[in-house]
Coordinates of C-alpha atoms and ligand atoms in Angstrom, one line a residue:
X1 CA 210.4 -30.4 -54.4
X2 CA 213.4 -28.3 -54.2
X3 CA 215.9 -28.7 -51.1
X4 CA 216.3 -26.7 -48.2
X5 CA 219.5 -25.7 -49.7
X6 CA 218.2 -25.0 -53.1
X7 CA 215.8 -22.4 -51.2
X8 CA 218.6 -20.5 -49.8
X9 CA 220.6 -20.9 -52.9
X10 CA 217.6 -19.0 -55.1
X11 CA 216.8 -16.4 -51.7
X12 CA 220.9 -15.6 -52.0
X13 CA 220.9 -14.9 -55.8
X14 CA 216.9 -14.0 -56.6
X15 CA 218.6 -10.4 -56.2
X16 CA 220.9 -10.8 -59.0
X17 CA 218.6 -12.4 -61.1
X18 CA 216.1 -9.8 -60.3
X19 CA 218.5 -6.9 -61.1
X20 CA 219.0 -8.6 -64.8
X21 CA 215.5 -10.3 -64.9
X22 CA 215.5 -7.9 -68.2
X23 CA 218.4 -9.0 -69.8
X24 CA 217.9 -12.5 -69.1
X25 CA 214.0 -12.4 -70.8
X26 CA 215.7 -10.1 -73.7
X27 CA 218.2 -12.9 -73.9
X28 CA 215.5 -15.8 -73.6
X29 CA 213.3 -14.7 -76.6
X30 CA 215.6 -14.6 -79.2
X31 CA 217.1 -17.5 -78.1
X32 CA 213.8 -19.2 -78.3
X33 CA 212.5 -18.7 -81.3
X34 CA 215.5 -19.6 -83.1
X35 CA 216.0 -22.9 -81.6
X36 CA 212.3 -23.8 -81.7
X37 CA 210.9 -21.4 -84.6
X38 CA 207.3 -23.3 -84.5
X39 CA 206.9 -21.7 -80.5
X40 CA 207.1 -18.1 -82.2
X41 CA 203.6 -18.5 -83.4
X42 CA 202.1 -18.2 -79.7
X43 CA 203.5 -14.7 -79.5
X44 CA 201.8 -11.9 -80.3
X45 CA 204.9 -9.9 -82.3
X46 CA 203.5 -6.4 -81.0
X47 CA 204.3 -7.5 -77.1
X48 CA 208.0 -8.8 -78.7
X49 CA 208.3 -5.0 -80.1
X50 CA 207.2 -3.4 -77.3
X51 CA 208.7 -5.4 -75.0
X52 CA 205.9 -5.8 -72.9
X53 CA 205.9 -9.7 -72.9
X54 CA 209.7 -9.8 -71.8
X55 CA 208.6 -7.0 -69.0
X56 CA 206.0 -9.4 -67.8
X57 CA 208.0 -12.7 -67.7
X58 CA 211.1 -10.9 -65.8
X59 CA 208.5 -9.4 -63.4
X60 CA 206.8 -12.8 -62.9
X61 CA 210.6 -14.7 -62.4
X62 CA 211.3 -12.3 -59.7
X63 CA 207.8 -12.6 -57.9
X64 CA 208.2 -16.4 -57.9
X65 CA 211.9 -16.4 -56.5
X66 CA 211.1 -13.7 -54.1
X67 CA 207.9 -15.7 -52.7
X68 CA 210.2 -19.2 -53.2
X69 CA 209.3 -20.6 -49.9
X70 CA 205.2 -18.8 -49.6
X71 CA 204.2 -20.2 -53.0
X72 CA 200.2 -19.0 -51.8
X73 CA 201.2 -15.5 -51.8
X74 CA 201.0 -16.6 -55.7
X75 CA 197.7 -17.4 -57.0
X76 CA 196.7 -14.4 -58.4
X77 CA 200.1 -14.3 -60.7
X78 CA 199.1 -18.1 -61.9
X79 CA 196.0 -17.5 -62.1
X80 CA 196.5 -14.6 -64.5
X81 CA 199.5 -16.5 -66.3
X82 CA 197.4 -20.0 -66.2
X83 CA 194.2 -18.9 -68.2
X84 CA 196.6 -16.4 -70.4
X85 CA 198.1 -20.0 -71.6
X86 CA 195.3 -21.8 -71.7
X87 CA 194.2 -19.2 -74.4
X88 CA 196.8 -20.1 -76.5
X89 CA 196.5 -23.5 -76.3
X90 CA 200.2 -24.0 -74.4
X91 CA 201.3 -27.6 -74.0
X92 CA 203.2 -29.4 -71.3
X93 CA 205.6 -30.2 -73.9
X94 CA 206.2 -26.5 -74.5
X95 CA 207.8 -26.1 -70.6
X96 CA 210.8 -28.2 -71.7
X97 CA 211.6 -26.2 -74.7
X98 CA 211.3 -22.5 -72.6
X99 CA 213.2 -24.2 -69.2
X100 CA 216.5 -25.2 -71.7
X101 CA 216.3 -21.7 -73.7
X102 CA 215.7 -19.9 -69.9
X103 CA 218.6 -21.8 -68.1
X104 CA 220.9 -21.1 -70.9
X105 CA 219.5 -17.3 -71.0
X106 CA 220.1 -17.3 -67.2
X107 CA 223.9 -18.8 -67.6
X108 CA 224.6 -16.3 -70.7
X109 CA 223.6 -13.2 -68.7
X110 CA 225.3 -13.8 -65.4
X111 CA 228.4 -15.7 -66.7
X112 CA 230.8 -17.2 -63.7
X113 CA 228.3 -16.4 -61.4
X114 CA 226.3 -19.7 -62.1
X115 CA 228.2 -22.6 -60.5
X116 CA 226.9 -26.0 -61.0
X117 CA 225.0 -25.4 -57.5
X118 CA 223.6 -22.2 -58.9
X119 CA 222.0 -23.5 -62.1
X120 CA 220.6 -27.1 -60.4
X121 CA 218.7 -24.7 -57.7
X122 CA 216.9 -22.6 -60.6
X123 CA 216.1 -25.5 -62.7
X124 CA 214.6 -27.4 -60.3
X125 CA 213.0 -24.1 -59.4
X126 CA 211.7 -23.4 -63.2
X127 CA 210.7 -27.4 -62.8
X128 CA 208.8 -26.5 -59.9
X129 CA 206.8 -23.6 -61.4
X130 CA 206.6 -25.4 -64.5
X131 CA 204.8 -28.1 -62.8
X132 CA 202.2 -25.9 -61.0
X133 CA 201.4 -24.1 -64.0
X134 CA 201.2 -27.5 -65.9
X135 CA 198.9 -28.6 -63.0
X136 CA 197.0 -25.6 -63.1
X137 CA 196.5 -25.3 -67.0
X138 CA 195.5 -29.2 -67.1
X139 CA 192.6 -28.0 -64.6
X140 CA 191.1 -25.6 -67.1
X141 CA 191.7 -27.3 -69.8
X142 CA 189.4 -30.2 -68.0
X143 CA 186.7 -27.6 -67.0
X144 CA 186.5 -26.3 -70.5
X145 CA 185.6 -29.1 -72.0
X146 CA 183.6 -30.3 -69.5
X147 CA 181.3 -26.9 -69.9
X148 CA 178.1 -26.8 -71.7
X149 CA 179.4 -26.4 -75.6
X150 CA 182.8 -26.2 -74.1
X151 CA 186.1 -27.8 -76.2
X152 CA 189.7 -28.3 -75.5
X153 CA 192.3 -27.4 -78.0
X154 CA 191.6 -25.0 -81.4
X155 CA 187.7 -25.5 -82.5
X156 CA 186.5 -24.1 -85.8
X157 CA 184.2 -21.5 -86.2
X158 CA 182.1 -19.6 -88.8
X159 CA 181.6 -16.1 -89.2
X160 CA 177.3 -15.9 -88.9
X161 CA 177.8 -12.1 -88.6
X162 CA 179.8 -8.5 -89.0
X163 CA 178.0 -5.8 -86.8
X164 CA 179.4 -2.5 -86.7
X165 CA 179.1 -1.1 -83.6
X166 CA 180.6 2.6 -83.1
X167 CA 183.0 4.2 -85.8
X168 CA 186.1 1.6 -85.2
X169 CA 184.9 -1.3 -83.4
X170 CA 183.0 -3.9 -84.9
X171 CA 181.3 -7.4 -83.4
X172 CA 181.4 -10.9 -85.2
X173 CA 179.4 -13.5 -84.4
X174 CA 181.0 -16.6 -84.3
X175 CA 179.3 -19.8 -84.4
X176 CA 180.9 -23.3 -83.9
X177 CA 181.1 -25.3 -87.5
X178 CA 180.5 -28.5 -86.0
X179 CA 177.4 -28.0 -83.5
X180 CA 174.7 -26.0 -82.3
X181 CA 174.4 -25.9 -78.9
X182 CA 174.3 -23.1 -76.1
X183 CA 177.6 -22.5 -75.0
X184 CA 178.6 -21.7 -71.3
X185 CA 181.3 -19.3 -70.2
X186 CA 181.8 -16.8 -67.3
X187 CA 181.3 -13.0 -68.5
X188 CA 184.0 -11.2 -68.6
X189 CA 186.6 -13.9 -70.3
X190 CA 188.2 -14.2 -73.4
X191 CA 189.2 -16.4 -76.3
X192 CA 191.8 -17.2 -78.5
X193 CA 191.5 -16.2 -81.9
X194 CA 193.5 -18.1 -84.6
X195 CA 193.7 -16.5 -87.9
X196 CA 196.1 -17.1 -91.2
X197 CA 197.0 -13.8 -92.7
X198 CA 199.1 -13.8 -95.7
X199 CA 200.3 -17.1 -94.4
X200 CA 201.1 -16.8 -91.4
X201 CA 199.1 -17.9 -87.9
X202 CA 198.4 -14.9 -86.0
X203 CA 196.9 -15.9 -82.1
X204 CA 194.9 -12.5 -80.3
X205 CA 192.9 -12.4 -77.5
X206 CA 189.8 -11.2 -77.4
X207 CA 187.0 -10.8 -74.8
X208 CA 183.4 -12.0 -75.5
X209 CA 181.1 -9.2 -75.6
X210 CA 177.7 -10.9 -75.0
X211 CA 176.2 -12.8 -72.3
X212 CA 177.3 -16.7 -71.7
X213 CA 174.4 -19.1 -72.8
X214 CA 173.9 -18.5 -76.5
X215 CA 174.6 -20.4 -79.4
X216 CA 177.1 -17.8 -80.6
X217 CA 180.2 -16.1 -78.9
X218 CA 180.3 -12.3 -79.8
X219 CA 184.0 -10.6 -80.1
X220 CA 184.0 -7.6 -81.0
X221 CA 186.8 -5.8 -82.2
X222 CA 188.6 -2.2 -82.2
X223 CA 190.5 -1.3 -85.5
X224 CA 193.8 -0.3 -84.7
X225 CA 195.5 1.2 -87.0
X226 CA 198.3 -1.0 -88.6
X227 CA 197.0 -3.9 -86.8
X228 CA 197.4 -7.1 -88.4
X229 CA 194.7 -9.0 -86.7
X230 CA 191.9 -5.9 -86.2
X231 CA 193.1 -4.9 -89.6
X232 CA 192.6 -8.2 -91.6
X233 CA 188.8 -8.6 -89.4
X234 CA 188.0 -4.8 -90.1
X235 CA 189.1 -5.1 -93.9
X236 CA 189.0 -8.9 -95.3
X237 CA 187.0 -11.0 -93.2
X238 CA 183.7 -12.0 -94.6
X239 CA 180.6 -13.9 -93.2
X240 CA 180.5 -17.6 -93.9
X241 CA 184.4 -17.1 -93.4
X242 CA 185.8 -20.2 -90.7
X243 CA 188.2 -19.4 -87.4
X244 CA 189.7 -21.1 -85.2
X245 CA 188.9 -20.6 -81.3
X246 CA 190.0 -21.5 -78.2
X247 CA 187.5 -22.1 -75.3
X248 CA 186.9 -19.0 -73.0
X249 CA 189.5 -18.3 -70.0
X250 CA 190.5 -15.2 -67.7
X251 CA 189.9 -14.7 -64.3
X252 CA 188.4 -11.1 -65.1
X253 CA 184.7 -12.6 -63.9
X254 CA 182.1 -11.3 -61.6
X255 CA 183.2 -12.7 -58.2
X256 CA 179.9 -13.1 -56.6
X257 CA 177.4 -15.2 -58.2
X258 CA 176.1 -13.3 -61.3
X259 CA 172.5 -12.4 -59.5
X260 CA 174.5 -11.3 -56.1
X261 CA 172.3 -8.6 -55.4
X262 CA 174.3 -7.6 -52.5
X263 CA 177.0 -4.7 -53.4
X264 CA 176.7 -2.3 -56.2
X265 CA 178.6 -3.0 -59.5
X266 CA 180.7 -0.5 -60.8
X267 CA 182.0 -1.3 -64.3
X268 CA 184.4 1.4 -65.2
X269 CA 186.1 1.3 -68.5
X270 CA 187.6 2.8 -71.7
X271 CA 187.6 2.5 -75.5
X272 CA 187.9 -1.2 -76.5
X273 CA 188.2 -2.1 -72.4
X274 CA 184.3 -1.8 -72.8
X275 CA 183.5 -5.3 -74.5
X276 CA 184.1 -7.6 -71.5
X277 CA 181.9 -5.0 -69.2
X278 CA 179.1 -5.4 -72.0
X279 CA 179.2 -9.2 -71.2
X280 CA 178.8 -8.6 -67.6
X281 CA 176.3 -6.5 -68.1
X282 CA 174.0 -8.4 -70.5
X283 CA 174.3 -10.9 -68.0
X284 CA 173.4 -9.3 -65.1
X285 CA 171.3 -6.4 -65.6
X286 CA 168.3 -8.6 -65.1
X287 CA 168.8 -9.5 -61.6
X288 CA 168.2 -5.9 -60.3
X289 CA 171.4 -5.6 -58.9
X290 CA 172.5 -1.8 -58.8
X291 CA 174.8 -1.4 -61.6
X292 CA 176.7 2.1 -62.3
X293 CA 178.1 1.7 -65.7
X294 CA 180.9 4.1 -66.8
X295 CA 182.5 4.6 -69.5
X296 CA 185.3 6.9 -71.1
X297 CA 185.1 7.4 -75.1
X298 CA 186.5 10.0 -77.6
X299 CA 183.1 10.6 -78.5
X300 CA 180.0 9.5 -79.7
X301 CA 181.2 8.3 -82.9
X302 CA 183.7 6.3 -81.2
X303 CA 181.1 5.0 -78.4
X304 CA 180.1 1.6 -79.1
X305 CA 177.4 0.0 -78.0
X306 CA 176.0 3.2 -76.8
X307 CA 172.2 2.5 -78.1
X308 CA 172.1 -1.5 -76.1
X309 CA 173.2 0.4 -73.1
X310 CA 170.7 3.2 -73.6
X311 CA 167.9 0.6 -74.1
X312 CA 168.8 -1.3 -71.4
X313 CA 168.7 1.4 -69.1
X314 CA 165.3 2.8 -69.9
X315 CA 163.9 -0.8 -69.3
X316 CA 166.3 -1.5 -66.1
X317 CA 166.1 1.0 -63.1
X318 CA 169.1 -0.6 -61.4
X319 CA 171.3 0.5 -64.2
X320 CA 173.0 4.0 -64.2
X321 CA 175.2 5.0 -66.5
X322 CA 177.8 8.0 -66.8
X323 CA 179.4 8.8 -70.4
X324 CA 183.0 11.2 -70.5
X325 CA 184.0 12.1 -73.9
X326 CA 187.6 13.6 -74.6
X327 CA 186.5 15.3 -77.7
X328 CA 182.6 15.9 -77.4
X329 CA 181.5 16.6 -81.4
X330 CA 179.0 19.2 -81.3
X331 CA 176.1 17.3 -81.2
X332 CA 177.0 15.0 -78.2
X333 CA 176.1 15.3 -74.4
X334 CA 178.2 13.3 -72.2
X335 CA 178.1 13.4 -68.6
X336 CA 181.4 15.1 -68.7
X337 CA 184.3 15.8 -71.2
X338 CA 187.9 15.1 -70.6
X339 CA 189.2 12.1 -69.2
X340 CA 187.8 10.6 -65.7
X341 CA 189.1 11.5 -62.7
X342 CA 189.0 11.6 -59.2
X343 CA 186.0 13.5 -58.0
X344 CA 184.0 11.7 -61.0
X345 CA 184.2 8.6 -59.6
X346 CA 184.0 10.0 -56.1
X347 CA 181.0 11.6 -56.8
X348 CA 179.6 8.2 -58.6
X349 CA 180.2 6.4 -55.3
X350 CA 178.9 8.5 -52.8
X351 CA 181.7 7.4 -50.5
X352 CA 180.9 4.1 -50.9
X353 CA 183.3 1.6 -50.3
X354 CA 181.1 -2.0 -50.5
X355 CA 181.2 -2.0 -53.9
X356 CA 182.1 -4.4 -56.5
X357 CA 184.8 -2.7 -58.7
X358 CA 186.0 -3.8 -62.6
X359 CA 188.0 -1.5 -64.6
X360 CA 189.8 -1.8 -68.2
X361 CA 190.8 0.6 -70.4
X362 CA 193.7 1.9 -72.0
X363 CA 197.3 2.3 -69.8
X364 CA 196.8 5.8 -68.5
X365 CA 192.8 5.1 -68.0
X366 CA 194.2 2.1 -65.2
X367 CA 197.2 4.1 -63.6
X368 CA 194.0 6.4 -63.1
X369 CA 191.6 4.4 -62.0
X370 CA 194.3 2.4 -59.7
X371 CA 195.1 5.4 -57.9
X372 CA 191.5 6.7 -57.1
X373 CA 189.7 3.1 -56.2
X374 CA 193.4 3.3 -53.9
X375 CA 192.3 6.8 -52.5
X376 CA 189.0 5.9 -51.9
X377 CA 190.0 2.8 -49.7
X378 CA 188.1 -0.1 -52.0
X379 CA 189.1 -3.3 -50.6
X380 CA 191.3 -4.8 -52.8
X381 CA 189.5 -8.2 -52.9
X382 CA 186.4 -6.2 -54.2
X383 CA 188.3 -4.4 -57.2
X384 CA 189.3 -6.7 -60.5
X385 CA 191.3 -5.7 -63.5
X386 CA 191.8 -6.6 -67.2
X387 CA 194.3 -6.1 -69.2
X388 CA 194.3 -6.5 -73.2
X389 CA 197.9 -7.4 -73.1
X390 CA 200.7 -8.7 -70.8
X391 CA 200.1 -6.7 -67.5
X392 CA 202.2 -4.4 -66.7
X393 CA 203.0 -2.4 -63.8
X394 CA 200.9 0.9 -63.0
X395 CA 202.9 2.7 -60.0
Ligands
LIG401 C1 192.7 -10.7 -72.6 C2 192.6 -9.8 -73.8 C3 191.4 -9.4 -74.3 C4 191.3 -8.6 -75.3 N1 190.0 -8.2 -75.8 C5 189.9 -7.3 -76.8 C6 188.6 -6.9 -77.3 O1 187.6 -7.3 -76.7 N2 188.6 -6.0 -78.3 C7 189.7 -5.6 -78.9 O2 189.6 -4.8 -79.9 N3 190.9 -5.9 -78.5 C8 191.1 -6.8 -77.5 N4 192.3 -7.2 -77.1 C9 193.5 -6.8 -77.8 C10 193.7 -7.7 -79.0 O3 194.2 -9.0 -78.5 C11 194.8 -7.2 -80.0 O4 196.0 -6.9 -79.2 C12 194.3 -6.0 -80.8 O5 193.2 -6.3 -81.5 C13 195.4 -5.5 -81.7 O6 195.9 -6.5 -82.5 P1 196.3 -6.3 -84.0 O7 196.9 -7.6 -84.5 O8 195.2 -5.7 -84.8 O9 197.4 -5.2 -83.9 P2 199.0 -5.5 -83.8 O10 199.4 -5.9 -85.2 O11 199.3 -6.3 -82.7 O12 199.5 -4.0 -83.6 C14 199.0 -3.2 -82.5 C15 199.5 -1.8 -82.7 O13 200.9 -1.8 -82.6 C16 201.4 -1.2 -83.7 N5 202.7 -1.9 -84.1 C17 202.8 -3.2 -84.4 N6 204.1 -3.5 -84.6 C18 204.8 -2.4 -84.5 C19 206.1 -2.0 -84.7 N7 207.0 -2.9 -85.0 N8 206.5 -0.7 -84.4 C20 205.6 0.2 -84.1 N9 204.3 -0.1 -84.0 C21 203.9 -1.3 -84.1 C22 200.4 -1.3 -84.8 O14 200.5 -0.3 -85.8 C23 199.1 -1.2 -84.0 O15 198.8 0.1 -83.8 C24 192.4 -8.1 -76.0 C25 193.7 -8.5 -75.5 C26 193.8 -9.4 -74.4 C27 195.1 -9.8 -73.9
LIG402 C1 207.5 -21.3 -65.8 C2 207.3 -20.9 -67.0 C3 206.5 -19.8 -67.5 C4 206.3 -18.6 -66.9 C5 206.7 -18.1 -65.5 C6 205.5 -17.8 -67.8 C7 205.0 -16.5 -67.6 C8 204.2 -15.8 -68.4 C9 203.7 -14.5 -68.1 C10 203.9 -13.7 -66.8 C11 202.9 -14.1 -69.1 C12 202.1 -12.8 -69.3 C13 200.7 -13.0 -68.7 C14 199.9 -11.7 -68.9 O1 200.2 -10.7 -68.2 O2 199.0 -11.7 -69.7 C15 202.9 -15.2 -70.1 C16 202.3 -15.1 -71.3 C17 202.6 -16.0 -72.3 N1 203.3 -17.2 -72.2 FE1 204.2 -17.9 -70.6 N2 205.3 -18.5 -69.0 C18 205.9 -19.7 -68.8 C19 205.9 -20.7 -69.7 C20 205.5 -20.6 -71.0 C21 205.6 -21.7 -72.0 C22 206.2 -23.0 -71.8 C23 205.1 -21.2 -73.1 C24 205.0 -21.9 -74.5 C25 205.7 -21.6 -75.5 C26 204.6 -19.8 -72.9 C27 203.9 -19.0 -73.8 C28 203.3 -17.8 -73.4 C29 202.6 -17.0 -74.4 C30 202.4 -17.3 -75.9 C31 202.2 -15.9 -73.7 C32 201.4 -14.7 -74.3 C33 202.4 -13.8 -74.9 C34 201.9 -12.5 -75.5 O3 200.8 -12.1 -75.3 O4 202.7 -11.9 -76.2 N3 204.8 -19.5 -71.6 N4 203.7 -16.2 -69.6

């Protein structure tokens, strides 16, 4: 519990921090991954490049000092940060290691600035956060291994199969070495893949593409090019060949039960955003519910899992779907070429606002979407977003 003049000592210098929140998480990582080289392996090296990781962290240290005494206005934030861990299998031991190389990060960047009043407010602030998020994680640790199948820590599994599903993506179908048992998960969540390439352990997220309850979980996989992980599954893997996962986490789930019949379900995505909408939709299609599925693709070659969708909507009438292709090939006919926009989805909704709303896709595909689901006055509660990396910001 911090004191009441700890509070006013973070509230009097959360702006200073916030204007080099940048600096202080460009300091932090280096720092960190020389001191304790073995952490470095739970970071995906694209985000460090990119900068995306640091982005989010100096984003999520301003949020929590800004919101120091409302801590509820948080849960979404730890929510998304909680499960993002859990993923990666983060320990409790792990919070020491980041709180020294963060407090020394903080001191380095702001120099004089931190007196001995200074840094004891913002450690026992990081030891505050640490604790919820420590809290938190423990929670879905429990759950996961309390679900049908489910498993804490890093579970081996084989590959049973490679299933090519458009011209770059491709599904494996993972099944757990050690048992053979349905496996429970909420559609729409993700797991951690561990892989050793040349070496070296390289964690990814991915996002189960097939409906909770089998006794497989389905990734499936985009090619990017240059990508170590996609690259080494598109190139080397091999069925028969072991992994190591995590048990499924994100917050990216259908909020009402998955038979809700109640409010139409958009799922709106693009490229590689479509695998977590496939699970939702396997899932769900069933129950009648009005779905409208839409999705933005290059074109047909680059379409995946355009046939299951197909099939599914000549044998379901509450599914609709509506196809934009940026570069039609001659053959194709999408429901429109281009990219989506505005009166695409306004059209789709009929000026509906009591609908269920998902959407993931590439950066400009969100800003996009964001804007028009703001335009068309979606209540925020009814609209959920994925992101397949740190979040960023989209205004
Ligand atoms: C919650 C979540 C769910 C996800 N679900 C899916 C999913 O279902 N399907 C899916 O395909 N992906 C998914 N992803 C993305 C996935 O985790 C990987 O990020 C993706 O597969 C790329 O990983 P990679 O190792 O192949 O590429 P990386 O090696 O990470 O490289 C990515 C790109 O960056 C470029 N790059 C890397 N380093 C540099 C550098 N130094 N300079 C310039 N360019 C560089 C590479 O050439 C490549 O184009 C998800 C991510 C998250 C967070
Ligand atoms: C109070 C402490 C911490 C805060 C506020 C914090 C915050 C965050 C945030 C905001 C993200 C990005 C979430 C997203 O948008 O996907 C993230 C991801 C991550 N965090 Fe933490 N974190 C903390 C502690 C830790 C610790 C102790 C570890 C362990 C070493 C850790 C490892 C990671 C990793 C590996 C990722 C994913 C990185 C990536 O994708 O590149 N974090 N964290």
């Amino acid at each position: 519990m911090l004191t009441a003049e700890q509070i006013s000592i973070i509230k009097a210098t959360a702006p200073v921090v916030g204007n080099h929140a940048r600096d202080i998480t460009g300091a932090f990582y280096p720092l960190l991954f020389e001191r304790y080289p073995h952490v470095q392996a739970y970071f995906n090296q694209t985000h460090q490049v990119q900068g995306t990781q640091r982005e989010a962290l100096a984003q999520a240290l301003v949020a929590y000092a800004s919101h120091i005494d409302e801590l509820g206005q948080l849960s979404d934030a730890v929510s998304l940060i909680t499960h993002k861990h859990c993923s990666l299998n983060i320990q409790p031991e792990h919070y020491d290691l980041v709180g020294e190389c963060l407090m020394e990060a903080i001191a380095m960047v702001l120099g004089a600035a931190v007196t001995t009043a200074v840094a004891d407010a913002w450690s026992a602030a990081y030891r505050q956060l640490a604790d919820i998020l420590i809290n938190a994680e423990a929670m879905i640790y429990q759950q996961n291994a309390e679900r049908r199948g489910g498993w804490q820590g890093e579970r081996r599994f084989l590959i049973e199969a490679i299933v090519p599903e458009s011209a770059t993506m491709t599904s494996y179908y993972l099944v757990p070495e050690d048992q053979e048992q349905a496996i429970d998960f909420s559609a729409g969540q993700y797991v951690g893949l561990i892989l050793t390439i040349n070496g070296s352990v390289v964690r990814r997220n991915y996002s189960l593409s097939d409906a909770p309850g089998a006794r497989h979980l389905r990734i499936s996989v985009k090619h990017e090019q240059g990508g170590v992980a996609s690259g080494y599954l598109h190139q080397q893997a091999k069925e028969g060949n072991p992994v190591l996962l995590t048990a499924p986490c994100g917050d990216f789930v259908l909020t009402q039960d998955e038979y809700g019949l109640d409010k139409p379900l958009y799922l709106v995505t693009g490229g590689a955003g479509i695998t977590p909408a496939i699970s939702m939709l396997n899932s769900c299609v069933a129950s009648g519910r009005e779905i409208v599925f839409v999705h933005a693709a290059i074109n047909s070659e680059h379409h995946a899992f355009s046939a299951h969708v197909q099939a599914l909507a000549s044998n379901h009438d509450n599914l609709k779907t509506f196809y934009i292709y940026e570069a039609p090939l001659p053959k194709d006919t999408p429901d429109a070429t281009g990219y989506l926009n505005a009166d695409m989805l306004k059209a789709l909704m009929s000026g509906r606002q009591d609908v269920d709303l998902y959407y993931l896709g590439p950066k400009p595909f969100m800003a996009c979407v964001n804007r028009i689901v703001h335009e068309l006055g979606i209540p925020p509660q009814q609209v959920r977003s994925e992101w397949f990396g740190p979040r960023e910001a989209l205004d």
